[in-house]
Short mmCIF file of C-alpha atoms in Angstrom, two decimals:
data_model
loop_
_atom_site.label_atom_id
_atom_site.label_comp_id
_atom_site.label_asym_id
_atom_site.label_seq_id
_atom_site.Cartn_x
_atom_site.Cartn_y
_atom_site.Cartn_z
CA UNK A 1 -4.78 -20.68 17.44
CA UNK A 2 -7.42 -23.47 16.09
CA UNK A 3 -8.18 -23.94 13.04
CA UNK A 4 -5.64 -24.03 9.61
CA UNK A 5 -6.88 -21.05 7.44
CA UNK A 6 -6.51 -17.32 8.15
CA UNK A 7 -7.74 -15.57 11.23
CA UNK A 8 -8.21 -12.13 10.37
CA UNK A 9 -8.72 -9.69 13.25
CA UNK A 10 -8.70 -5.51 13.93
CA UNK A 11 -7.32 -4.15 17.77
CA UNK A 12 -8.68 -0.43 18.31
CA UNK A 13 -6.34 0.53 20.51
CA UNK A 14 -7.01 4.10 22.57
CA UNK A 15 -3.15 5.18 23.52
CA UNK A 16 0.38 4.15 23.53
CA UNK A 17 -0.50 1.57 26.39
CA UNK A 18 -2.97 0.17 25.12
CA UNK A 19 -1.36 -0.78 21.64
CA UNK A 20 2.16 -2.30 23.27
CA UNK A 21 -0.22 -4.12 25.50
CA UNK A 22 -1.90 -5.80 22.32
CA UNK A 23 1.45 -6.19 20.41
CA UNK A 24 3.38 -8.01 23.71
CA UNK A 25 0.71 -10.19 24.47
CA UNK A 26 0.07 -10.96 21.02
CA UNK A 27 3.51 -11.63 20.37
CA UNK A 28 4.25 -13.55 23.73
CA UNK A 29 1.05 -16.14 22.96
CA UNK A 30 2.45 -17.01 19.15
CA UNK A 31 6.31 -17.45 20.55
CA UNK A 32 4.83 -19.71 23.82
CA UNK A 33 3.03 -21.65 20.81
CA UNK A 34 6.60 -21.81 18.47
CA UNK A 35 4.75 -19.75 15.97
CA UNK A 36 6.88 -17.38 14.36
CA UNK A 37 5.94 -13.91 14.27
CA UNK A 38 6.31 -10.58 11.82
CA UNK A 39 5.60 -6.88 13.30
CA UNK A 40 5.34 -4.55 10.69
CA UNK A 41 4.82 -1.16 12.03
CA UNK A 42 5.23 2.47 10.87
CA UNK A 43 8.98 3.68 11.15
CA UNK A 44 8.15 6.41 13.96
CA UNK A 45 6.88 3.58 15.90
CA UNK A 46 9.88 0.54 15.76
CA UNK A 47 11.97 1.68 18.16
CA UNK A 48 9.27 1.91 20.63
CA UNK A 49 8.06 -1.79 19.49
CA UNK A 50 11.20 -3.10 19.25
CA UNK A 51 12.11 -1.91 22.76
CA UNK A 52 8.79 -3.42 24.09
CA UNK A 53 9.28 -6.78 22.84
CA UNK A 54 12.91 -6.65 24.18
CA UNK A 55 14.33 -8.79 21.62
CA UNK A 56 12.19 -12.21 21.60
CA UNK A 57 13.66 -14.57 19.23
CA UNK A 58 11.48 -15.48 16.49
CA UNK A 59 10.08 -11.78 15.60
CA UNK A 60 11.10 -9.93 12.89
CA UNK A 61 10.23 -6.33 12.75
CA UNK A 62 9.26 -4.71 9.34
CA UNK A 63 8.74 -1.14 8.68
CA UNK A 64 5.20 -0.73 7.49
CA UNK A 65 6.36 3.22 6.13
CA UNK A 66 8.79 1.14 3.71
CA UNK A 67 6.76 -2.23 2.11
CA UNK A 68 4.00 -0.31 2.46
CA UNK A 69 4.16 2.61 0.92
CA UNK A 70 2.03 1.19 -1.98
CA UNK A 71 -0.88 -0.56 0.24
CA UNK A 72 -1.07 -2.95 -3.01
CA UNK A 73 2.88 -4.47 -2.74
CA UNK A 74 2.06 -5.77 1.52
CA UNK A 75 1.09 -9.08 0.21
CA UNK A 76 3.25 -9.79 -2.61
CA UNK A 77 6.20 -9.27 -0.71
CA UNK A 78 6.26 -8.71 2.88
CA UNK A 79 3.21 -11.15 3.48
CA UNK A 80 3.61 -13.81 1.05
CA UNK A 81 7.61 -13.65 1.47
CA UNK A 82 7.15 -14.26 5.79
CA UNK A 83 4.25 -16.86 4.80
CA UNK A 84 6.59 -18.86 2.77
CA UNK A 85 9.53 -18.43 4.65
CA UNK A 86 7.95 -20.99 7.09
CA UNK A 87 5.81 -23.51 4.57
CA UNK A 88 3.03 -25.84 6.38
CA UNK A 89 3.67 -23.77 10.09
CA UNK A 90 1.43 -21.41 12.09
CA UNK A 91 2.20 -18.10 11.67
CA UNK A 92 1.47 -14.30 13.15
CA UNK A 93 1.07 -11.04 11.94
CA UNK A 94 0.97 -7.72 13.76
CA UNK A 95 0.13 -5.11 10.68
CA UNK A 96 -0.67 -1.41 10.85
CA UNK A 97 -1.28 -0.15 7.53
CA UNK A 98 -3.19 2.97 8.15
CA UNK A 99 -1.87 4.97 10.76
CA UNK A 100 -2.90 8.60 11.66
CA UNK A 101 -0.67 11.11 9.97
CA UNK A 102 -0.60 9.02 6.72
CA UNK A 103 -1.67 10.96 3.52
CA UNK A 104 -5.50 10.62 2.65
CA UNK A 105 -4.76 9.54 -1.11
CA UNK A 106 -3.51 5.96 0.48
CA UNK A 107 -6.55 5.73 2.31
CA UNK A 108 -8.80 4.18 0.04
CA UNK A 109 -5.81 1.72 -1.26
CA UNK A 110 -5.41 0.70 2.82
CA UNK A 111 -8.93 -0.46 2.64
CA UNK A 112 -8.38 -2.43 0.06
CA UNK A 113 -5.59 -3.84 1.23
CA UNK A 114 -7.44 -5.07 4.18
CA UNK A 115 -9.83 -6.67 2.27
CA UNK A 116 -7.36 -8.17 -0.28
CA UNK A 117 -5.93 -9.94 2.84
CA UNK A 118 -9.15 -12.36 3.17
CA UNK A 119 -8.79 -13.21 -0.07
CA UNK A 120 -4.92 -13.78 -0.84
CA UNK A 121 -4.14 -15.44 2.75
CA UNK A 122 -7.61 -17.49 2.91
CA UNK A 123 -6.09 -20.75 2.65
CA UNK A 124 -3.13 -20.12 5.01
CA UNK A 125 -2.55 -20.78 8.99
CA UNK A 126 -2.16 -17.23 10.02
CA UNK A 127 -3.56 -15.48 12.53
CA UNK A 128 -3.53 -11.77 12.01
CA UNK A 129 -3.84 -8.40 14.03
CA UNK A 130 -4.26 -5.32 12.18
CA UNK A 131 -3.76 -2.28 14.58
CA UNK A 132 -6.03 1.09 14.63
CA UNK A 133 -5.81 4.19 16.22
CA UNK A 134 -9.88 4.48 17.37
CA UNK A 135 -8.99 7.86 18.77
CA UNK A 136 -7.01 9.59 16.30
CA UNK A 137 -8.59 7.77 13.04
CA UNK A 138 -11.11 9.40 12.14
CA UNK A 139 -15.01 7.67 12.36
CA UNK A 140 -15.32 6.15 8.71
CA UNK A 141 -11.95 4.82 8.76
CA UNK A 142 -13.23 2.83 11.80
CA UNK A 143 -16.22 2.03 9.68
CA UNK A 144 -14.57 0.13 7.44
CA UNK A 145 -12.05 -1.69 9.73
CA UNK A 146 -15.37 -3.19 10.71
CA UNK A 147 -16.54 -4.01 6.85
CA UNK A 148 -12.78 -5.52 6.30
CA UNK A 149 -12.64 -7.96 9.63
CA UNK A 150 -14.23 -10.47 10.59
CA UNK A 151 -13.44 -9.74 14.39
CA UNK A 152 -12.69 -6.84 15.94
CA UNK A 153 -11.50 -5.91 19.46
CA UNK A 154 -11.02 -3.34 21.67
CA UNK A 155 -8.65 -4.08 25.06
CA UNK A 156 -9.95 -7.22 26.04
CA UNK A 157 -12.99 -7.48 24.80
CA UNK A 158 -13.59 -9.71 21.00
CA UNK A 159 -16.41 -9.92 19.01
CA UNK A 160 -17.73 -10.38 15.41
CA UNK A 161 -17.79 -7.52 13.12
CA UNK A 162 -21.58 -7.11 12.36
CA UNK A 163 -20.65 -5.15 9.33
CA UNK A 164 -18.23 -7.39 8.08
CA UNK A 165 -18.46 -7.51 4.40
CA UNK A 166 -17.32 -9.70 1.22
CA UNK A 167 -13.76 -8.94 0.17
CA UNK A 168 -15.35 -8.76 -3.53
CA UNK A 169 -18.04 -5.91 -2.09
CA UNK A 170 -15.18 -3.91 -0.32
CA UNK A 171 -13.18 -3.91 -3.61
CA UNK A 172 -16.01 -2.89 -5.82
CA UNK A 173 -17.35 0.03 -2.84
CA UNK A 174 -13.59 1.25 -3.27
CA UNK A 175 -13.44 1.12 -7.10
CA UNK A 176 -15.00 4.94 -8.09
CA UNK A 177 -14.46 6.28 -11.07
CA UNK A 178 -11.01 7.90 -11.23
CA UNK A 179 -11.20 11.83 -11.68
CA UNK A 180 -10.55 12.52 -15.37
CA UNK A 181 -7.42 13.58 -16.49
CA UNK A 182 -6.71 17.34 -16.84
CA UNK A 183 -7.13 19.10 -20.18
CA UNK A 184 -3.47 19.96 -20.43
CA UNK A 185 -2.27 16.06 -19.44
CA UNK A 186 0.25 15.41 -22.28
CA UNK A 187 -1.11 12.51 -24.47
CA UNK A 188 0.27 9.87 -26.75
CA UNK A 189 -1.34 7.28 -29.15
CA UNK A 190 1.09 4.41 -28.18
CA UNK A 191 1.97 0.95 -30.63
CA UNK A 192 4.16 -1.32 -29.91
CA UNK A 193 7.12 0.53 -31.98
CA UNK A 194 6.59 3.42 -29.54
CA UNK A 195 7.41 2.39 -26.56
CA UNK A 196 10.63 3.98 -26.94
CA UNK A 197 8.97 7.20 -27.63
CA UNK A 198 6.70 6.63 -24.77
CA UNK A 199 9.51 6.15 -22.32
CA UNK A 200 11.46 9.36 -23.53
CA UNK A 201 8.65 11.55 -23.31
CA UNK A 202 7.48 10.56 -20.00
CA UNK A 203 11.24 10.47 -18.85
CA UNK A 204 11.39 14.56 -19.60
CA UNK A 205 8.42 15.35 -17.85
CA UNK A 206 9.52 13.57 -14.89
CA UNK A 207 13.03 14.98 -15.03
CA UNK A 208 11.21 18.27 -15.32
CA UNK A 209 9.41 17.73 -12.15
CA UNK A 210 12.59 16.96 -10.49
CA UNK A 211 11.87 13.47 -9.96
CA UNK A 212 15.07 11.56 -8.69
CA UNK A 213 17.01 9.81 -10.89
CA UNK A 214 16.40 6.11 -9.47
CA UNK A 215 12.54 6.87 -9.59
CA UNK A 216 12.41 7.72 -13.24
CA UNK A 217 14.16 4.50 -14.27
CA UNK A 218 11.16 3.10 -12.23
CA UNK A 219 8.38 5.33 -14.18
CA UNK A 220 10.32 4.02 -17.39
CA UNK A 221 9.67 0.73 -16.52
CA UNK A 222 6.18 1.02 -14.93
CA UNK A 223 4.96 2.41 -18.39
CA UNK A 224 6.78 -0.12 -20.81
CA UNK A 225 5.45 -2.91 -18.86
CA UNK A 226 1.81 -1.14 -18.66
CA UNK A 227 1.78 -0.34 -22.11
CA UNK A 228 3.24 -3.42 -23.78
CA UNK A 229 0.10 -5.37 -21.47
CA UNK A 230 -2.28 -3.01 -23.02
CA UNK A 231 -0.92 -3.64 -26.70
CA UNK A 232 -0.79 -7.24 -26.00
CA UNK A 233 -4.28 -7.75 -24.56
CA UNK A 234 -6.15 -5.39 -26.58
CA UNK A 235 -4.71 -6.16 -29.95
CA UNK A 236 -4.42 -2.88 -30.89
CA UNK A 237 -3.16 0.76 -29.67
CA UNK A 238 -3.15 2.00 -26.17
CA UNK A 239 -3.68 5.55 -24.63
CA UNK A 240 -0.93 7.15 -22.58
CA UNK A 241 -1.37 10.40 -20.86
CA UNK A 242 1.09 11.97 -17.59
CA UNK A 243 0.82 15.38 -16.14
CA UNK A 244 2.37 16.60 -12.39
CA UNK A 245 -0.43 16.78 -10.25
CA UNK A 246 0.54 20.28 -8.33
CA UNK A 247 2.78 20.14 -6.07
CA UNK A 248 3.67 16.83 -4.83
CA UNK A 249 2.78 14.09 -7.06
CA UNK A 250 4.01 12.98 -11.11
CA UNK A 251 0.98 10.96 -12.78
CA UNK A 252 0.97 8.58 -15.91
CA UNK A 253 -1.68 6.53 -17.05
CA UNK A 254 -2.20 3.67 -19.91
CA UNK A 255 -5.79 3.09 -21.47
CA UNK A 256 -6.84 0.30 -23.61
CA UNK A 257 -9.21 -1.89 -24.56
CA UNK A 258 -10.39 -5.15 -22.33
CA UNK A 259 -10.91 -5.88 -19.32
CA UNK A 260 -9.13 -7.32 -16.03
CA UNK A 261 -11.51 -8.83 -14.08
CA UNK A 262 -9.27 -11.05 -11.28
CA UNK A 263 -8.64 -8.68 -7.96
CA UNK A 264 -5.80 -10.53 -7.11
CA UNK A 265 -4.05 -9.50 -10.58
CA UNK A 266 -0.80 -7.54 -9.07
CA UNK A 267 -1.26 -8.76 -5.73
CA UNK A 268 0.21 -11.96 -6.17
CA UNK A 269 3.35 -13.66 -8.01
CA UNK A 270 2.83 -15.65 -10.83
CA UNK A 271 3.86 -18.92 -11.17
CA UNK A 272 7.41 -20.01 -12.05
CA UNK A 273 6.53 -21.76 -15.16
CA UNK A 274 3.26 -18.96 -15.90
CA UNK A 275 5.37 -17.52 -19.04
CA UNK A 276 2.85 -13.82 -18.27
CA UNK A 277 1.50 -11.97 -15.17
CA UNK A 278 4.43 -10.39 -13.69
CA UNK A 279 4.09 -6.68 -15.45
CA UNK A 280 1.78 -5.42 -12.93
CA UNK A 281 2.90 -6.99 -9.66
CA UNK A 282 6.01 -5.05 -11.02
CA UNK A 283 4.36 -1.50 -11.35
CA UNK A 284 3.49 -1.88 -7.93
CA UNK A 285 6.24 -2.54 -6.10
CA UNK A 286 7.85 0.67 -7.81
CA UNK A 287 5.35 3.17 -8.04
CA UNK A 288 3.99 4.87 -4.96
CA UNK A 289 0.09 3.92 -5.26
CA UNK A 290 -1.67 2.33 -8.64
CA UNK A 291 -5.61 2.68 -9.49
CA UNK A 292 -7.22 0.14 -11.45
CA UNK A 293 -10.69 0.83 -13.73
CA UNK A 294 -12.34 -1.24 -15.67
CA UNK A 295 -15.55 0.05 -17.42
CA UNK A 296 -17.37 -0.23 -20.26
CA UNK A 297 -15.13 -2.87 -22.03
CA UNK A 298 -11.81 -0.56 -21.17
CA UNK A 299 -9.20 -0.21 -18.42
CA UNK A 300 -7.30 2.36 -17.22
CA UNK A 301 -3.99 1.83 -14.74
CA UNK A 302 -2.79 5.09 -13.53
CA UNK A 303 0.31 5.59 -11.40
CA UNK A 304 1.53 8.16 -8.85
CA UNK A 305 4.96 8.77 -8.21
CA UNK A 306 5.35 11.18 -4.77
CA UNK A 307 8.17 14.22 -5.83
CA UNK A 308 10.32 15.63 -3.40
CA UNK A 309 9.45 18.12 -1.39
CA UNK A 310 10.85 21.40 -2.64
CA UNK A 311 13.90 23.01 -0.49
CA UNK A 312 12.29 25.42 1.89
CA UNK A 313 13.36 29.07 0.81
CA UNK A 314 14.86 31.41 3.56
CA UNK A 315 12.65 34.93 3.93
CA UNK A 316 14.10 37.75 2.61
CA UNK A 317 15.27 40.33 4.49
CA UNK A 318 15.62 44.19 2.91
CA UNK A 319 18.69 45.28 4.75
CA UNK A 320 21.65 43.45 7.01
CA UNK A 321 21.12 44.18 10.67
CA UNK A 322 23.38 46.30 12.60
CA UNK A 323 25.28 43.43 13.94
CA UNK A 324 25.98 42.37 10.68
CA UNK A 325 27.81 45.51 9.47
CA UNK A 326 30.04 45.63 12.34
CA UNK A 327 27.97 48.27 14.35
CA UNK A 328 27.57 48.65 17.94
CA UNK A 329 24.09 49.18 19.12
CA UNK A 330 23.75 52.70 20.53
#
């Protein structure tokens, strides 16, 4: 690896071959260098990596279907975490963030992700290898590998991205407007004396929904810490609204005035003496994916929280079989 700042590269791989290929020999060059090296890699896949690599000291394997499940909490803990394990040394990172199969809503949050990466590990020695499936992803999800990577490659063959773009230009492509809320969205004018309220009422909803237990300690928190931000920054009251987005998803969001202008806000940790800025790296590390608007002098931060699938009901049946009343067939 030359150089001391980030190396940011995409593999499309074609098949199973071809991406334990990549990962081995990408592995094997950082070890033969004393680099250490994280894999993080979709759970259906670590056995199969794991197996591959055969052990190689100095690898740790991560499972990308875990830290990942918010795009937005990779860096601020997986990434950053591995990058300061090992302060002033050369590092690698294998990283497959989209994979086929993964639900379309995290799509747009993946690119943005990739993108945050140029930005957040700039100034670090890394080299890193983000993995895609080129014939199971489909063609604009290759597009933008291309917009978020300086150099992509495919077997052995490297070479510039020609539509490599700006982190800043990704981030603002990916920033549509949000889809309004629905007219039945339960809404509450929130001060700083009703957070309480806040909490309680979002609570039963989520309850409702049959949201587990754990999570809805997490959706208390996410909101207090979104709301008391808004209060704080806007001077005055914030907007809450929450509704269950039919059938698999609980959604709350917190309006107010101002605006949040730094795309790294969330993505990485304050400092230890910085006596603000943790609220929102918070929110994402417990809720499942977080949007970000700011327009016209106001922001919005809405939060999804996936709810279990419901139990799968057995068919009826209008009448035992014969079998099952004791008869013989004639």
């Amino acid at each position: 690896m030359t150089g001391r700042r980030l190396r940011h590269d995409a593999l499309l791989y074609a098949d199973d071959h071809d991406y334990l290929d990549a990962i081995t020999a990408f592995v094997a060059a950082g070890r033969a260098a004393d680099e250490p090296v994280l894999v993080a890699v979709p759970a259906y896949r670590l056995a199969q990596v794991g197996t591959a690599l055969g052990g190689v000291a100095g690898v740790t394997l991560a499972d990308m279907s875990a830290i990942g499940r918010n795009p937005a909490a990779i860096i601020p803990t997986a990434l950053r975490d591995f990058v300061h394990r090992f302060p002033g040394r050369r590092l690698r990172i294998v990283g497959e963030s989209l994979w086929p199969g993964r639900r379309p809503a995290a799509y747009r949050h993946c690119v943005e992700h990739e993108a945050m990466i140029n930005l957040a590990l700039r100034a670090y020695p890394v080299r890193a290898l983000c993995l895609f499936d080129r014939s199971r992803l489909p063609a604009d999800a290759l597009a933008d590998v291309g917009r978020t990577h300086p150099v992509v490659r495919s077997g052995a063959l490297a070479r510039p991205s020609a539509g490599y773009q700006h982190p800043e230009t990704v981030l603002a492509d990916c920033a549509e407007a949000l889809p309004p809320a629905p007219a039945d969205a339960a809404t509450l004018r929130v001060e700083a004396a009703g957070l309480a309220a806040l909490r309680a009422a979002v609570a039963a909803t989520a309850v409702a929904a049959g949201l587990p237990a754990d999570r809805v300690d997490d959706l208390r928190i996410a909101v207090t810490e979104l709301a008391a931000n808004a209060i704080t920054h806007a001077g005055g009251p914030a907007t809450a609204r929450w509704w269950v987005a039919a059938p698999d998803e609980l959604v709350c969001e917190i309006s107010s005035q101002g605006t949040l202008e730094d795309p790294l806000a969330g993505r990485i940790p304050a400092a230890p003496s910085a006596e603000r800025g943790r609220g929102l790296l918070l929110v994402q590390q417990l809720c499942d994916l977080v949007d970000i608007r700011t327009v016209d002098g106001g922001t919005t931060v809405r939060v999804h929280l996936d709810l279990p699938a419901p139990a799968a009901v057995p068919a009826p049946r209008s009448a035992p079989d014969a079998a099952e009343c004791g008869l013989a067939p004639l």
